Coordinates of C-alpha atoms in Angstrom, one line a residue:
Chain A
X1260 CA 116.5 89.4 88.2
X1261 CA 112.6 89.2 86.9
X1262 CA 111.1 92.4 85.1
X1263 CA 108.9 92.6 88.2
X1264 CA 111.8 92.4 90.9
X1265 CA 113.4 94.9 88.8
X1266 CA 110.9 97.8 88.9
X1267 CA 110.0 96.6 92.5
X1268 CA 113.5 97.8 93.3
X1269 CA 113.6 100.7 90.9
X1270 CA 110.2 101.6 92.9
X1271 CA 111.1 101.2 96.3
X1272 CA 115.3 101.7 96.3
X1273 CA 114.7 105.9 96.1
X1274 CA 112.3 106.5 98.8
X1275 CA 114.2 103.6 101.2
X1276 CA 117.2 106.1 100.7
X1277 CA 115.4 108.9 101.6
X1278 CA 114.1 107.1 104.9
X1279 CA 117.2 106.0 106.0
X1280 CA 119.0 109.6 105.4
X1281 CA 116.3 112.3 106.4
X1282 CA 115.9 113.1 110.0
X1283 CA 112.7 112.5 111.3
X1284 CA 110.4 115.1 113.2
X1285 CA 111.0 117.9 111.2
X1286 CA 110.2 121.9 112.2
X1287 CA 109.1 122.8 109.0
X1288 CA 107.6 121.0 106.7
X1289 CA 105.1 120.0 103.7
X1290 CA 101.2 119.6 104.1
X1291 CA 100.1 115.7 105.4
X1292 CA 98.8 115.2 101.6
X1293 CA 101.6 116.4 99.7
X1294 CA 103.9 114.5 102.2
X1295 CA 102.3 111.1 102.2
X1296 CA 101.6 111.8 98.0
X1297 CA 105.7 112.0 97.3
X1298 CA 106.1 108.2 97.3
X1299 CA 103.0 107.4 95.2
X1300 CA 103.9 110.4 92.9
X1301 CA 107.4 108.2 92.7
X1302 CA 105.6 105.3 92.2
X1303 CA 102.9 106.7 89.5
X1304 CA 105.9 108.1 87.3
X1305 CA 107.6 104.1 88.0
X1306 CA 104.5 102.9 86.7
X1307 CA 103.9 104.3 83.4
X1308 CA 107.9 104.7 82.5
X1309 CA 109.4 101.6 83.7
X1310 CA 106.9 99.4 82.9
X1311 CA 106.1 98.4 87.0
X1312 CA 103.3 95.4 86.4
X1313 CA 100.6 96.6 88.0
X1314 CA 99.4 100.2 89.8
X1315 CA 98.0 98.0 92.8
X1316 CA 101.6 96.4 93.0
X1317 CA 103.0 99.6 93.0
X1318 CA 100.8 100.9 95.4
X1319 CA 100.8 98.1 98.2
X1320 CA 105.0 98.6 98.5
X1321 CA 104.5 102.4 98.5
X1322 CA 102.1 103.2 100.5
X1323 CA 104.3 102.3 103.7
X1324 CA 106.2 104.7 102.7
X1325 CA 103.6 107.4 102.2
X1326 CA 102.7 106.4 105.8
X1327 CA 106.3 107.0 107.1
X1328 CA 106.6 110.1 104.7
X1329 CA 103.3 111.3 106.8
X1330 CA 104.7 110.7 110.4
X1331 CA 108.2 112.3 109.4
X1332 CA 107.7 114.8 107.1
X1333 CA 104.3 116.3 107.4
X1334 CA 103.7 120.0 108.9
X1335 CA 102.7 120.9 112.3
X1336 CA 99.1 122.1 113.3
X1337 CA 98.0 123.3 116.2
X1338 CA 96.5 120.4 117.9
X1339 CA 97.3 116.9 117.6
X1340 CA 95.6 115.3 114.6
X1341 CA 93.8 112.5 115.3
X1342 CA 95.1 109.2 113.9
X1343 CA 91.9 108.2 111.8
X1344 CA 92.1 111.2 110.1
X1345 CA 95.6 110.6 108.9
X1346 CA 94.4 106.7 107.5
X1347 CA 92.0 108.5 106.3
X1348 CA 94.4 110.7 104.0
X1349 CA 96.1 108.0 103.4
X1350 CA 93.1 106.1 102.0
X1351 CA 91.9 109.1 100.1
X1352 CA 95.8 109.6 98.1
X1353 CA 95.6 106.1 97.4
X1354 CA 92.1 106.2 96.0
X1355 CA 93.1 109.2 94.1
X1356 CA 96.6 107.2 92.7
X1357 CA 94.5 104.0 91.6
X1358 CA 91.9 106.0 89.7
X1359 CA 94.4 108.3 88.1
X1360 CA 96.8 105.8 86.5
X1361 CA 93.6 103.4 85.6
X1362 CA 92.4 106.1 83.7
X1363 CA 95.7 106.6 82.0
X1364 CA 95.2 103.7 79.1
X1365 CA 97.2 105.5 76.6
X1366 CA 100.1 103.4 74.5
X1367 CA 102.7 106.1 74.9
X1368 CA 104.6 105.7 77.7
X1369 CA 105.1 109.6 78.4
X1370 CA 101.2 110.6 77.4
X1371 CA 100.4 108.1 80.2
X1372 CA 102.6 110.0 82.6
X1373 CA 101.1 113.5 81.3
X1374 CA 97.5 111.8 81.8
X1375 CA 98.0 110.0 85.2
X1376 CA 100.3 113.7 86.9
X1377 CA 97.3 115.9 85.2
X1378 CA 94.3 113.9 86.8
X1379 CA 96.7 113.1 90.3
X1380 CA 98.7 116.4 91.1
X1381 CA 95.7 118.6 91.5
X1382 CA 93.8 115.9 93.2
X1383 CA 96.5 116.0 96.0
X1384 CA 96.3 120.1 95.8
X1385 CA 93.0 119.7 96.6
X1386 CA 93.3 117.6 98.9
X1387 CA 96.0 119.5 101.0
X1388 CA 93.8 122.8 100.9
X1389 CA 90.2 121.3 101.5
X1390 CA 90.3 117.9 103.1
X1391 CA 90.6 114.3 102.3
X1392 CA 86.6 113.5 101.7
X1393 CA 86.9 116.0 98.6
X1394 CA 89.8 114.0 97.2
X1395 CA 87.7 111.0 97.8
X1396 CA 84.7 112.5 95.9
X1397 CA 87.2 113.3 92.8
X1398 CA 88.9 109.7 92.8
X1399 CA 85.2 108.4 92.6
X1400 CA 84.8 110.3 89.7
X1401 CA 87.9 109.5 87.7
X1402 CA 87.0 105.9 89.0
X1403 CA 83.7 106.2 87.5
X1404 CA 85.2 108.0 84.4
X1405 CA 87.3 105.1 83.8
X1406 CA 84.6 102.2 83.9
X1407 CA 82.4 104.4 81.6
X1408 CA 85.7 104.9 79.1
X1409 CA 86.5 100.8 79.6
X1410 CA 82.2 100.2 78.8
X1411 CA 82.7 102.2 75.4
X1412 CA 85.7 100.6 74.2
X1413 CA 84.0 97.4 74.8
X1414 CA 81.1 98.3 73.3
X1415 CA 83.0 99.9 70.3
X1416 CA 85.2 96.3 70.0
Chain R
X1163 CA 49.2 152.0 106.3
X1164 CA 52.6 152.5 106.0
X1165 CA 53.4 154.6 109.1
X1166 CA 53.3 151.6 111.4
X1167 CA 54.7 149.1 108.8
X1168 CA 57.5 151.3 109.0
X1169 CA 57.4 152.2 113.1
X1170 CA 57.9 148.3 113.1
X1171 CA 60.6 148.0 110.8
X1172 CA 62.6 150.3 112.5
X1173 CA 61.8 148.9 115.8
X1174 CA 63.1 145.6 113.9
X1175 CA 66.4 147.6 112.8
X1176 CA 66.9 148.9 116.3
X1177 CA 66.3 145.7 118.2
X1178 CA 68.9 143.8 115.6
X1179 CA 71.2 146.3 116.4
X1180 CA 71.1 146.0 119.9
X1181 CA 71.6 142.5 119.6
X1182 CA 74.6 142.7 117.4
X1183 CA 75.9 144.5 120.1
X1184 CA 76.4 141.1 122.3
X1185 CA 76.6 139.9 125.9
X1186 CA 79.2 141.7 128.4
X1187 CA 82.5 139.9 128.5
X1188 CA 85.1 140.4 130.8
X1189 CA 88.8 139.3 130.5
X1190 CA 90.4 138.2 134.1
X1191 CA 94.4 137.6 134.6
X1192 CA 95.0 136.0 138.0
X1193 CA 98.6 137.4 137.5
X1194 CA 100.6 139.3 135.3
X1195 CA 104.7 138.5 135.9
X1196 CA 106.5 138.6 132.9
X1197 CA 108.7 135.8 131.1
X1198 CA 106.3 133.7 132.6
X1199 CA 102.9 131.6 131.7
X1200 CA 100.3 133.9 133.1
X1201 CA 97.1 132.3 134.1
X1202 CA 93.1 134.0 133.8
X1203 CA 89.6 133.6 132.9
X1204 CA 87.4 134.4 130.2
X1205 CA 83.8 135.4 131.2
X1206 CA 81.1 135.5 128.7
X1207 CA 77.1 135.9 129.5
X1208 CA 76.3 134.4 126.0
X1209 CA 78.8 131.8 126.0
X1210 CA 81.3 131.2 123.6
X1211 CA 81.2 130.1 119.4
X1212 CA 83.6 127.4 118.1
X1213 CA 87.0 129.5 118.2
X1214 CA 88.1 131.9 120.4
X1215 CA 91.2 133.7 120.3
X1216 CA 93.5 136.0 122.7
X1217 CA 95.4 138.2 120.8
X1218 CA 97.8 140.7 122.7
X1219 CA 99.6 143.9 121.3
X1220 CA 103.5 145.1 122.6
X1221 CA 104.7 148.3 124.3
X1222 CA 106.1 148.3 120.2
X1223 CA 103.1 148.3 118.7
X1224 CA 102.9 144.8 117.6
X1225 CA 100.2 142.4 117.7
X1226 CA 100.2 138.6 118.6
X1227 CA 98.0 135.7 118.7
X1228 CA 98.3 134.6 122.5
X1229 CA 95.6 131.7 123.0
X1230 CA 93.4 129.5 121.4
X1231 CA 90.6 127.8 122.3
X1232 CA 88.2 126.1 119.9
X1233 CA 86.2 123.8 122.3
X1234 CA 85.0 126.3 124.8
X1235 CA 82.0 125.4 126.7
X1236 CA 80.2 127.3 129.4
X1237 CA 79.7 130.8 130.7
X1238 CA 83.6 131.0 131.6
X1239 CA 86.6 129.7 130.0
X1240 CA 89.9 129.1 131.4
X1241 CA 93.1 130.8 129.1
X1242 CA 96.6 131.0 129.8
X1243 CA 99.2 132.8 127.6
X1244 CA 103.3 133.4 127.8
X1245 CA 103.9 137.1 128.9
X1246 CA 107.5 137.8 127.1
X1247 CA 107.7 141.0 129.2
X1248 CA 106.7 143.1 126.6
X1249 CA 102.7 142.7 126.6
X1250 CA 100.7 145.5 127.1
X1251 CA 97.2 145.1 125.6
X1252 CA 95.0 142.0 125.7
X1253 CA 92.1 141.8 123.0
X1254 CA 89.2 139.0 122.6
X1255 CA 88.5 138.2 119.2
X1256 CA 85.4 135.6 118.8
X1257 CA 81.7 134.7 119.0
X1258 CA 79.5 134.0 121.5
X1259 CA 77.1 130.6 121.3
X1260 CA 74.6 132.6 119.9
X1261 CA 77.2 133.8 117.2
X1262 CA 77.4 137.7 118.4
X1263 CA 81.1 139.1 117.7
X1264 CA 82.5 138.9 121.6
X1265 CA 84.6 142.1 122.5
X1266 CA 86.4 142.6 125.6
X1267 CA 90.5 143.8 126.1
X1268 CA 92.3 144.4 128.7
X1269 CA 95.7 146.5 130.0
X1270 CA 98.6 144.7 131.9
X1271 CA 100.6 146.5 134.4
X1272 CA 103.6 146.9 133.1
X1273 CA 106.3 146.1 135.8
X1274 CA 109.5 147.8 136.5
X1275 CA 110.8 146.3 139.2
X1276 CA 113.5 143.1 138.9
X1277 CA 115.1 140.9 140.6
X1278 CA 118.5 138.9 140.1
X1279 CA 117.1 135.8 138.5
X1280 CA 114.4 138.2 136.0
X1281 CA 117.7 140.6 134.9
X1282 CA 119.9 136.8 133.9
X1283 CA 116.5 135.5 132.0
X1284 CA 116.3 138.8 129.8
X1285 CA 120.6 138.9 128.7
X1286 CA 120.4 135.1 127.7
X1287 CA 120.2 135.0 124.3
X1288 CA 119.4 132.1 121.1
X1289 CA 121.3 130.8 118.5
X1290 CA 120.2 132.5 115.0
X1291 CA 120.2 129.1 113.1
X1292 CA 120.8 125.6 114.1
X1293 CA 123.4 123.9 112.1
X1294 CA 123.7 119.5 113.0
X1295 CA 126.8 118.3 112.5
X1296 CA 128.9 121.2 112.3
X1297 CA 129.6 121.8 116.4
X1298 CA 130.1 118.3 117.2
X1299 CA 130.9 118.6 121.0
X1300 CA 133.5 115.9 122.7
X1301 CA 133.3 114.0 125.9
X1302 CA 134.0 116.9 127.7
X1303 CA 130.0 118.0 126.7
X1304 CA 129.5 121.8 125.9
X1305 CA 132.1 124.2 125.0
X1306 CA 131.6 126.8 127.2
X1307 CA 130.9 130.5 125.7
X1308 CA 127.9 133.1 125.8
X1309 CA 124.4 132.0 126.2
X1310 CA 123.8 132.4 122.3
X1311 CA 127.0 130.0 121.7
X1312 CA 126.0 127.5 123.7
X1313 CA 122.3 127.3 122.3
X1314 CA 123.9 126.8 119.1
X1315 CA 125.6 123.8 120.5
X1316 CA 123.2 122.4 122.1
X1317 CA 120.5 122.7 119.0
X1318 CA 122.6 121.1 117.2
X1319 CA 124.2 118.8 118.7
X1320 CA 121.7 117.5 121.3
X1321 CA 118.6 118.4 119.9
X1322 CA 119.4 118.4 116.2
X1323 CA 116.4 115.7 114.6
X1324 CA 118.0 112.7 113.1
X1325 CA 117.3 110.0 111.4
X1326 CA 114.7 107.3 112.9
X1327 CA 116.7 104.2 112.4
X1328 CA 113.9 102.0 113.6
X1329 CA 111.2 103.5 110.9
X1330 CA 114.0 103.3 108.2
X1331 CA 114.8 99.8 109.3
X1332 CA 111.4 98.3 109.2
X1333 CA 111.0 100.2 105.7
X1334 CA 114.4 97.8 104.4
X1335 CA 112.3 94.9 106.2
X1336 CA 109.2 95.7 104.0
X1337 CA 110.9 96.1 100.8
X1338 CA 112.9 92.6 101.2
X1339 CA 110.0 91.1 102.4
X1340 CA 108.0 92.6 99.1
X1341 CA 110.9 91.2 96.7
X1342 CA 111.0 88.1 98.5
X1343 CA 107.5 87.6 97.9
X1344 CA 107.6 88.9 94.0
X1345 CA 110.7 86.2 93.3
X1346 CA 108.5 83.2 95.1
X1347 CA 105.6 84.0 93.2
X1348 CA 107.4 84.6 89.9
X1349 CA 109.1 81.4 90.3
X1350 CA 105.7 79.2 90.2
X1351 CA 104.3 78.4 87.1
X1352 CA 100.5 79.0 86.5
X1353 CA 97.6 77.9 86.3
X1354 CA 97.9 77.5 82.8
X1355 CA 100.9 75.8 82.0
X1356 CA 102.8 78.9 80.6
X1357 CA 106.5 79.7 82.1
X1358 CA 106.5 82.8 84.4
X1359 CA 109.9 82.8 85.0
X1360 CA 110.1 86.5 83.3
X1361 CA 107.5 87.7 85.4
X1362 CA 105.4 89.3 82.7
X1363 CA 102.6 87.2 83.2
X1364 CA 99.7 89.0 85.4
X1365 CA 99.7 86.5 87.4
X1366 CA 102.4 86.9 90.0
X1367 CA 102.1 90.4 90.1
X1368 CA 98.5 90.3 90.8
X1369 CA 99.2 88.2 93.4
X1370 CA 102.1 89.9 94.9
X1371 CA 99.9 93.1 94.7
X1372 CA 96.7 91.6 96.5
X1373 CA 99.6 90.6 99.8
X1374 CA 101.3 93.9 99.8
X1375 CA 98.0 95.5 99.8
X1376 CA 97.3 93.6 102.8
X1377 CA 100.1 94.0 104.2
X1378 CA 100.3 97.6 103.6
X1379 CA 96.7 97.6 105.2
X1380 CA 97.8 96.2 108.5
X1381 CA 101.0 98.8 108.9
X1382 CA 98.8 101.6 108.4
X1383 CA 96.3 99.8 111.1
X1384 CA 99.1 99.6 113.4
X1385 CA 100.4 103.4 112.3
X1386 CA 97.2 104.7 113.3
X1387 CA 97.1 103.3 116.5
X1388 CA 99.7 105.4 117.6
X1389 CA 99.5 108.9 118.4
X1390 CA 101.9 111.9 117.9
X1391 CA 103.9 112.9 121.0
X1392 CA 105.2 115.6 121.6
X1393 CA 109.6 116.0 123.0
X1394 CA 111.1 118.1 125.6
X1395 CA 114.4 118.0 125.9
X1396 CA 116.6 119.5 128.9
X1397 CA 119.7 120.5 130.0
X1398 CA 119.8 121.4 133.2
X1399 CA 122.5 124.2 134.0
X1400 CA 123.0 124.6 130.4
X1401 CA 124.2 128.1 130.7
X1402 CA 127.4 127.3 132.7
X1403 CA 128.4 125.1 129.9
X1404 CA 131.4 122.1 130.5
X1405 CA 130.6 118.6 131.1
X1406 CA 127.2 117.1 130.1
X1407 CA 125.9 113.6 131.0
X1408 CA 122.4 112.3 130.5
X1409 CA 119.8 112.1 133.1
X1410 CA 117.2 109.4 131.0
X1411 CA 114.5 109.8 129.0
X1412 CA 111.0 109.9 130.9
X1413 CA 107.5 108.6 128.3
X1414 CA 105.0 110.1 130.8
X1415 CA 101.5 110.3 129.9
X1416 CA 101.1 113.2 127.4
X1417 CA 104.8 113.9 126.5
X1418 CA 107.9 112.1 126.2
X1419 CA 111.0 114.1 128.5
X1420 CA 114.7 113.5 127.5
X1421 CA 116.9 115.2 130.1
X1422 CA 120.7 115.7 130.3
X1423 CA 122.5 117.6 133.2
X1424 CA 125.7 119.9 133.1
X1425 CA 127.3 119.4 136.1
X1426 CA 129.3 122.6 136.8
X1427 CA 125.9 124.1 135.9
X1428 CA 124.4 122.1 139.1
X1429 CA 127.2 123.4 141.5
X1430 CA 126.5 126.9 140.8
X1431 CA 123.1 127.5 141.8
X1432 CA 121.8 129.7 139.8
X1433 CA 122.3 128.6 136.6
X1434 CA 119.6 128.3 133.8
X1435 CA 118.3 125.6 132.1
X1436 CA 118.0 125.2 128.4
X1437 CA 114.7 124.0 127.2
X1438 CA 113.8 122.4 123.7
X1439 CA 110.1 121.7 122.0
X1440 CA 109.3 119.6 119.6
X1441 CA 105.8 119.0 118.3
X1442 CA 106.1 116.5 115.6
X1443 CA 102.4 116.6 113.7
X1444 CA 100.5 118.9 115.7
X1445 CA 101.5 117.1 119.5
X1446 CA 101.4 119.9 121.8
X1447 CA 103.1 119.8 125.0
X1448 CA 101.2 120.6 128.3
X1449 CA 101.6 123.7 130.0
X1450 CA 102.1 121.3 133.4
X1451 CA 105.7 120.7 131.8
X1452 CA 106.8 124.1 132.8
X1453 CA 105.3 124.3 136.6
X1454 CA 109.0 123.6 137.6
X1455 CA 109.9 127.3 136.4
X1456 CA 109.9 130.7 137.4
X1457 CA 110.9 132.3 134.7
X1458 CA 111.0 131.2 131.0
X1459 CA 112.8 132.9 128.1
X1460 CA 111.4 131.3 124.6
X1461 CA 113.3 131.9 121.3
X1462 CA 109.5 132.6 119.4
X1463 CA 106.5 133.5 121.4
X1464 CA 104.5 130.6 121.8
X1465 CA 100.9 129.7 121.5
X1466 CA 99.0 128.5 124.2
X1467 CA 96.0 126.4 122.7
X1468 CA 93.2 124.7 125.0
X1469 CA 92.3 121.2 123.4
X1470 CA 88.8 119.3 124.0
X1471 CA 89.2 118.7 127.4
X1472 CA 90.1 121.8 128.2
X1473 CA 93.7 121.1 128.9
X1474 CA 96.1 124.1 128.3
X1475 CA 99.1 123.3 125.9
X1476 CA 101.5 124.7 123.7
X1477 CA 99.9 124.6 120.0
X1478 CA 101.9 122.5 118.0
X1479 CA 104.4 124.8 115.5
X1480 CA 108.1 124.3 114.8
X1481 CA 111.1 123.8 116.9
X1482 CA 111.0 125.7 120.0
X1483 CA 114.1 126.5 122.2
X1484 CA 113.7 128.2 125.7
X1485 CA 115.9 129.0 129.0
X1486 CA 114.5 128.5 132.1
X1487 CA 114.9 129.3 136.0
X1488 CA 114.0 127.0 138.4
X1489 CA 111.8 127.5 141.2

């Protein structure tokens, strides 16, 4: 088996578990952004301790499951949420999940993990108390950290 | 000079506080029968602000949050809310259009009087947790016992949420699909002559990456084209218990209905039905499911919520069981 079937397994084998053992429609349950950000947050720590090839690889095979984890697990409301709003979500967790492990260049494997957790986990808590756009506005700025940190290095080499 | 600069101001002060003051409103219940849904009217001269809400207070003292409405449009506003018997007080809490704090309350009549059917609705009882797996029921359907007993049994047994096997499977078909892809791209050799076999070289995974990304895009296309729905399930003539067979499963327009029927409970007459809600991500189930009862008995008070089109439903919460008499 290649290195990059290997962590594809190692990356989706968990949450498949998960999907095919947890009842669906539950009473109780977590916020739609911390529900759909379990898989990534999975796939983020894959990334920067098993070695996964590539963040975008890692987040094309989990973000099905961040949308399953959204339809299953994710808490009630009053009203029905309108489906844009969940893509929506979706689209902001993954911005915030690209820009947070591009940012995290660092050569030790656990720093990177510190980096990646530090810059996603409260971008998910923010995004679970005020809205998706606001998580969108902080993945544009990691996003624009990160191509201002890549212009210096370049400029320093 | 400053005697009429300050006759003005407090003619300002005066006039603002007058207009703090707000429209008259005026609360209207077309009928007041406990353990049912009772039906009224909201009247407001200013109109209404973005949320309303309906709270009521108990014979005990405690106060609930009835009804919500956050699309109210108009003078008047329709309201409905689920009167467990116990009700006393109704309070408006709110703005008006022109953002004045809306007050208004009103006093049920608290009635005495019962009948056969409203003295069986108060003794049934709910199960105190739901447990799946552990009251795994036989052909024979329920075993029979007390009204708690047999909502135990039926929560967990018939309306217990499982797995979705159909999800989970097209998860499996996904992740095959995704190493089936990763293996055929690691297998070709690049552009540039070196062997990719290990799959360390960018190249694969890039390209693997740039399909699931696609791919990924279209389920979440397709994902978002459906909407939540919310479940009823039913057993009718629960309460006697015995043999249970099912009755179908109904997808009408704004709910799906899955329905069993316990025949010894059909025989009998009077027996109630037991009732269970689900709401999976916010889908809240019309009020129009219940017209087919006279009295309902729910394990929680519910909410009643009126959505954009001014359709009364049960705000989507968790699990909610109820017993029911028919019409």
């Amino acid at each position: 088996m290649s290195r990059l079937n290997g962590a594809m397994l190692a990356l989706a084998a968990p949450p498949l578990a998960l999907a095919l053992a947890f009842p669906a429609g539950l009473d109780t349950a977590l916020s739609p952004a911390w529900a759909a950000a379990l898989p990534l947050v999975w796939a983020a720590l894959v990334v920067c301790m098993a070695g996964a090839p590539s963040p975008a690889l890692a987040l094309g095979l989990s973000l099905p499951f961040s949308s399953w984890s959204l339809l299953h697990c994710s808490s009630w409301s009053l009203a029905p949420r309108p489906p844009a709003l969940e893509a929506l979500e979706l689209l902001a967790l993954a911005a915030l999940f690209m820009s947070s492990l591009t940012l995290a260049r660092l050569k030790r494997r656990g720093a990177r993990l510190i980096l990646a957790y530090a810059l996603f986990i409260p971008g998910i808590a923010l995004q679970a108390s005020t809205g998706p756009l606001a998580s969108l506005a902080c993945a544009a700025f990691i996003a624009a950290l990160a191509a201002l940190t890549k212009g210096r290095r370049r400029a320093e080499a | 000079m400053k005697a009429p600069f300050l006759a003005l101001l407090c003619c300002l002060l005066a006039a603002a506080q007058g207009g703090a003051q707000g429209a008259p409103v005026r609360i209207e219940l077309r009928d007041e029968k406990p353990y049912a849904f009772n039906y009224g009217r909201i009247l407001s001269q200013a109109g209404f602000g973005p949320r309303v809400e309906l709270y009521g207070t108990t014979i005990a003292g405690v106060r609930r949050l009835l009804f919500v409405s956050e699309s109210a449009v108009g003078l008047s506003m329709d309201f409905a809310l689920y009167n467990d018997g116990t009700l006393l007080d109704l309070e408006l809490a709110g703005y008006d259009a022109q953002g004045r704090p809306l007050a208004a309350s009103h006093r049920l009549r608290f009635q005495t009087g019962s009948d056969a059917e409203r003295r069986l609705i108060t003794q049934l009882q709910f199960s105190y947790g739901s447990f799946p797996g552990l009251n795994a029921i036989g052909p024979e359907g329920l075993e029979r016992g007390d009204a708690e007993y047999l909502s135990r049994q039926i929560n967990a047994t018939y309306f217990a949420a499982r797995a979705s096997l159909l999800y989970a499977l097209a998860l499996v078909a996904w992740t095959m699909a995704a190493l089936l892809i990763a293996t055929a791209l690691a297998r070709k050799k690049p552009v540039g002559g070196a062997s990719a076999t290990g799959g360390d070289s960018a190249a694969p995974a890039r390209m693997a990456a740039l399909i699931l990304a696609l791919g990924a895009a279209l389920s979440l296309t397709a994902l978002a084209a459906f909407g939540p729905r919310p479940y009823l399930f039913v057993i009718e003539g629960a309460q006697a218990g015995g043999r249970v067979t099912a009755a179908g499963e109904r997808y009408l327009k704004d709910y799906a209905e899955l329905r069993w029927i316990a025949t010894d409970g059909m025989e009998g007459g009077e027996a109630a039905d037991y009732l269970g809600l689900r709401s999976p991500r916010g889908a809240a189930l019309p009020l129009s499911a219940f017209d087919g009862y006279r009295y309902l008995l729910f394990s929680s008070q519910p909410l009643v919520v009126s959505d954009t089109a001014g359709m009364l439903r049960i705000g989507g919460g968790p699990f909610l069981a109820a017993w029911g008499l028919r019409r």
